[in-house]
Amino acid sequence: MTSRRSLRLAAFALAFSMLAGNGFAGEADRPQSDKSRTDRPLGVVELFTSQGCSSCPPADEFFTELAARQDIVALAYHVDYWDYLGWQDTLSRKENTERQYQYMRAFGSRSVYTPQAVINGRSHVNGASRREVDGALARMEKSGEGMRVGIKVSRTSDRVVIDTGDAGTGPSDAHVVIVYFDPPQTVTIGKGENTGRSMTYWNAVTGIQTAGMWHGKAQRYELPLSEISKKKGGCAVLLQSVGKDGLPGPILGAAFIRKP
């Protein structure tokens, strides 16, 4: 069992390095169209998890596979409300818990839980269930609730350029959200319900910021390259509609911003 896990993690690490190698390149003052990256992935999976949750390790292992796929933007939000069980999640952030509660209100739910996978900002399923996650992604792609707005990411010598496409039909207002995440890291859990487990966590979210507004038409946004480069991990762009109550809504487009 140990050797299989080691081989599997090695394979995922190789896939991750290959993805990172597909980042933008070029140092000209204008965006390099031949070096740019256009992403319209199958979907976005946001996993809400905790190192102190006994039900989460299967979801975290499945998430490792999702994070290695090129057609999915997979983000892991470690929450803090299970810390009282004896182990403080080393990757948890109050902002991650707040985002989950915002989804709870948006979905009209009465409580939050882990492991919860939010698919395309539209619905939630058990994050440990491959069948439910894959099924939700496939259904939304078929019904037109997938990533319908293309996003192209390129860079110049001093900035990252994000080009969004037209909306077509459907929601025409959204936030351009930048989500920062850590590189994969292995944590040995010393207390609580998962005592003794050693888990490798991928794409653990460290920060979220809104970079601008999108109004349904092709638009360009620019970020200082220094803002991206100083992060030790990576980041993703989410084009996410927001309700009048400020709660997160459907994600219309997504892409990774990769370091050179």
CSV table of C-alpha atoms in Angstrom, one decimal, residues 29-231:
chain,number,residue,atom,x,y,z
A,29,ASP,CA,6.2,44.7,-23.8
A,30,ARG,CA,3.1,43.4,-25.5
A,31,PRO,CA,1.2,40.2,-24.7
A,32,GLN,CA,2.7,37.3,-26.7
A,33,SER,CA,-0.2,35.7,-28.5
A,34,ASP,CA,1.9,32.7,-29.5
A,35,LYS,CA,2.8,32.2,-25.9
A,36,SER,CA,-0.5,32.9,-24.3
A,37,ARG,CA,-2.8,30.3,-22.8
A,38,THR,CA,-6.5,30.0,-23.5
A,39,ASP,CA,-8.4,28.0,-20.9
A,40,ARG,CA,-12.0,26.9,-21.1
A,41,PRO,CA,-11.8,23.9,-18.7
A,42,LEU,CA,-14.5,21.3,-18.0
A,43,GLY,CA,-15.3,23.0,-14.7
A,44,VAL,CA,-14.2,24.3,-11.3
A,45,VAL,CA,-14.1,22.1,-8.2
A,46,GLU,CA,-13.8,23.9,-4.9
A,47,LEU,CA,-13.2,21.4,-2.1
A,48,PHE,CA,-13.9,22.5,1.5
A,49,THR,CA,-11.9,20.2,3.7
A,50,SER,CA,-10.1,20.0,7.1
A,51,GLN,CA,-7.1,18.1,8.4
A,52,GLY,CA,-9.1,17.5,11.6
A,53,CYS,CA,-12.1,15.9,9.8
A,54,SER,CA,-12.1,12.0,9.8
A,55,SER,CA,-14.2,11.9,6.6
A,56,CYS,CA,-11.8,14.1,4.6
A,57,PRO,CA,-8.8,12.0,3.8
A,58,PRO,CA,-10.6,10.1,1.0
A,59,ALA,CA,-11.7,13.4,-0.5
A,60,ASP,CA,-8.2,14.9,-0.2
A,61,GLU,CA,-6.8,11.8,-2.0
A,62,PHE,CA,-9.4,12.2,-4.8
A,63,PHE,CA,-8.7,15.9,-5.0
A,64,THR,CA,-5.1,15.1,-5.7
A,65,GLU,CA,-6.2,13.5,-8.9
A,66,LEU,CA,-8.4,16.4,-9.8
A,67,ALA,CA,-5.6,18.9,-9.2
A,68,ALA,CA,-3.4,16.9,-11.7
A,69,ARG,CA,-5.9,17.2,-14.5
A,70,GLN,CA,-5.5,19.9,-17.1
A,71,ASP,CA,-9.2,20.2,-17.8
A,72,ILE,CA,-10.3,21.1,-14.2
A,73,VAL,CA,-9.5,24.1,-12.0
A,74,ALA,CA,-9.3,22.5,-8.6
A,75,LEU,CA,-9.0,24.6,-5.4
A,76,ALA,CA,-8.9,23.4,-1.8
A,77,TYR,CA,-10.3,25.6,1.0
A,78,HIS,CA,-9.2,24.4,4.4
A,79,VAL,CA,-11.6,25.5,7.0
A,80,ASP,CA,-11.1,26.1,10.7
A,81,TYR,CA,-14.3,25.0,12.5
A,82,TRP,CA,-13.0,21.5,13.2
A,83,ASP,CA,-9.9,22.7,15.0
A,84,TYR,CA,-11.6,22.2,18.4
A,85,LEU,CA,-11.4,18.4,17.8
A,86,GLY,CA,-7.8,18.5,18.9
A,87,TRP,CA,-5.8,19.4,15.8
A,88,GLN,CA,-5.5,22.9,14.3
A,89,ASP,CA,-5.4,22.6,10.5
A,90,THR,CA,-2.1,24.1,9.4
A,91,LEU,CA,-3.6,25.3,6.1
A,92,SER,CA,-6.9,26.7,7.4
A,93,ARG,CA,-8.0,30.3,7.0
A,94,LYS,CA,-10.9,32.2,8.4
A,95,GLU,CA,-11.6,33.6,4.9
A,96,ASN,CA,-12.0,30.0,3.6
A,97,THR,CA,-14.6,29.3,6.2
A,98,GLU,CA,-16.4,32.5,5.4
A,99,ARG,CA,-16.5,31.5,1.7
A,100,GLN,CA,-18.1,28.2,2.6
A,101,TYR,CA,-20.7,30.0,4.7
A,102,GLN,CA,-21.4,32.3,1.8
A,103,TYR,CA,-22.1,29.3,-0.4
A,104,MET,CA,-24.3,27.9,2.3
A,105,ARG,CA,-26.5,31.0,2.2
A,106,ALA,CA,-26.5,31.1,-1.6
A,107,PHE,CA,-27.7,27.5,-1.8
A,108,GLY,CA,-30.3,28.0,0.9
A,109,SER,CA,-28.7,25.3,3.1
A,110,ARG,CA,-28.9,25.3,6.9
A,111,SER,CA,-25.3,24.1,7.7
A,112,VAL,CA,-21.8,23.6,6.3
A,113,TYR,CA,-20.0,20.3,6.2
A,114,THR,CA,-16.8,18.6,5.1
A,115,PRO,CA,-15.8,17.3,2.7
A,116,GLN,CA,-18.0,19.5,0.5
A,117,ALA,CA,-17.2,20.0,-3.2
A,118,VAL,CA,-18.8,23.0,-4.9
A,119,ILE,CA,-19.1,22.5,-8.6
A,120,ASN,CA,-18.9,25.6,-10.9
A,121,GLY,CA,-20.4,27.7,-8.0
A,122,ARG,CA,-23.8,26.1,-8.8
A,123,SER,CA,-24.3,23.1,-6.6
A,124,HIS,CA,-22.5,21.0,-4.0
A,125,VAL,CA,-21.9,17.3,-3.5
A,126,ASN,CA,-19.9,15.0,-1.3
A,127,GLY,CA,-16.3,15.8,-2.0
A,128,ALA,CA,-15.2,12.2,-1.5
A,129,SER,CA,-17.6,10.8,-4.1
A,130,ARG,CA,-16.0,10.5,-7.5
A,131,ARG,CA,-19.3,9.5,-9.0
A,132,GLU,CA,-21.1,12.7,-7.7
A,133,VAL,CA,-18.3,15.1,-8.6
A,134,ASP,CA,-17.8,13.6,-12.1
A,135,GLY,CA,-21.5,13.4,-12.6
A,136,ALA,CA,-22.1,17.0,-11.7
A,137,LEU,CA,-19.3,18.2,-14.0
A,138,ALA,CA,-20.7,16.2,-16.9
A,139,ARG,CA,-24.3,17.3,-16.3
A,140,MET,CA,-23.4,20.9,-16.2
A,141,GLU,CA,-21.2,20.7,-19.3
A,142,LYS,CA,-24.1,19.1,-21.2
A,143,SER,CA,-26.7,21.6,-19.9
A,144,GLY,CA,-24.7,24.7,-20.7
A,145,GLU,CA,-23.8,25.4,-17.1
A,146,GLY,CA,-20.1,24.7,-17.6
A,147,MET,CA,-17.3,27.2,-18.5
A,148,ARG,CA,-19.0,29.2,-21.3
A,149,VAL,CA,-16.7,32.2,-21.3
A,150,GLY,CA,-13.2,31.8,-22.5
A,151,ILE,CA,-10.3,33.3,-20.6
A,152,LYS,CA,-6.9,33.9,-22.1
A,153,VAL,CA,-3.9,34.6,-19.8
A,154,SER,CA,-0.6,36.0,-21.1
A,155,ARG,CA,2.2,38.1,-19.7
A,156,THR,CA,4.6,40.9,-20.6
A,157,SER,CA,7.9,41.8,-18.9
A,158,ASP,CA,6.0,43.5,-16.0
A,159,ARG,CA,2.4,42.4,-16.0
A,160,VAL,CA,-0.1,39.6,-16.3
A,161,VAL,CA,-2.8,40.2,-18.9
A,162,ILE,CA,-6.2,38.5,-18.6
A,163,ASP,CA,-8.6,38.6,-21.6
A,164,THR,CA,-12.2,37.5,-21.1
A,165,GLY,CA,-14.6,36.7,-23.9
A,166,ASP,CA,-18.2,37.6,-24.6
A,167,ALA,CA,-21.1,36.3,-22.5
A,168,GLY,CA,-23.4,35.3,-25.3
A,169,THR,CA,-26.6,34.5,-23.4
A,170,GLY,CA,-27.1,34.2,-19.7
A,171,PRO,CA,-25.6,36.3,-16.8
A,172,SER,CA,-23.6,39.3,-18.0
A,173,ASP,CA,-22.2,40.7,-14.8
A,174,ALA,CA,-19.5,39.0,-12.8
A,175,HIS,CA,-16.4,39.5,-10.6
A,176,VAL,CA,-12.9,38.7,-11.8
A,177,VAL,CA,-11.7,36.8,-8.8
A,178,ILE,CA,-8.0,35.9,-8.3
A,179,VAL,CA,-7.5,32.9,-6.0
A,180,TYR,CA,-4.0,32.2,-4.7
A,181,PHE,CA,-2.9,28.7,-3.5
A,182,ASP,CA,0.1,26.9,-2.0
A,183,PRO,CA,2.3,24.4,-3.8
A,184,PRO,CA,1.7,20.8,-2.7
A,185,GLN,CA,2.9,20.1,0.8
A,186,THR,CA,2.9,17.1,3.1
A,187,VAL,CA,1.6,17.4,6.6
A,188,THR,CA,1.8,14.8,9.4
A,189,ILE,CA,-1.2,15.1,11.7
A,190,GLY,CA,-0.2,14.8,15.3
A,191,LYS,CA,-3.6,15.0,17.1
A,192,GLY,CA,-7.3,14.7,16.6
A,193,GLU,CA,-9.3,12.2,14.6
A,194,ASN,CA,-6.6,11.7,11.9
A,195,THR,CA,-3.7,11.3,14.3
A,196,GLY,CA,-0.7,9.7,12.6
A,197,ARG,CA,-1.8,10.3,9.0
A,198,SER,CA,0.6,11.9,6.6
A,199,MET,CA,-1.3,13.7,3.8
A,200,THR,CA,-0.1,15.6,0.8
A,201,TYR,CA,-2.4,18.6,0.2
A,202,TRP,CA,-2.7,20.3,-3.2
A,203,ASN,CA,-3.8,23.8,-4.2
A,204,ALA,CA,-4.6,24.9,-0.6
A,205,VAL,CA,-6.1,28.4,-1.0
A,206,THR,CA,-4.2,31.2,0.8
A,207,GLY,CA,-6.0,34.3,-0.4
A,208,ILE,CA,-8.8,35.6,-2.6
A,209,GLN,CA,-9.1,39.0,-4.2
A,210,THR,CA,-11.4,40.7,-6.7
A,211,ALA,CA,-9.5,42.2,-9.6
A,212,GLY,CA,-12.4,43.9,-11.4
A,213,MET,CA,-15.8,43.7,-12.8
A,214,TRP,CA,-16.9,42.0,-16.1
A,215,HIS,CA,-20.1,43.1,-17.9
A,216,GLY,CA,-20.6,40.5,-20.5
A,217,LYS,CA,-18.3,41.8,-23.2
A,218,ALA,CA,-14.7,41.0,-24.1
A,219,GLN,CA,-12.5,42.9,-21.7
A,220,ARG,CA,-8.9,43.1,-20.6
A,221,TYR,CA,-7.5,43.2,-17.1
A,222,GLU,CA,-3.9,43.7,-16.0
A,223,LEU,CA,-2.1,42.7,-12.9
A,224,PRO,CA,1.5,43.5,-11.8
A,225,LEU,CA,3.7,40.6,-12.5
A,226,SER,CA,5.4,41.2,-9.2
A,227,GLU,CA,2.1,40.5,-7.4
A,228,ILE,CA,2.0,37.0,-9.0
A,229,SER,CA,5.7,36.3,-8.8
A,230,LYS,CA,6.0,36.9,-5.1
A,231,LYS,CA,3.5,34.1,-4.3
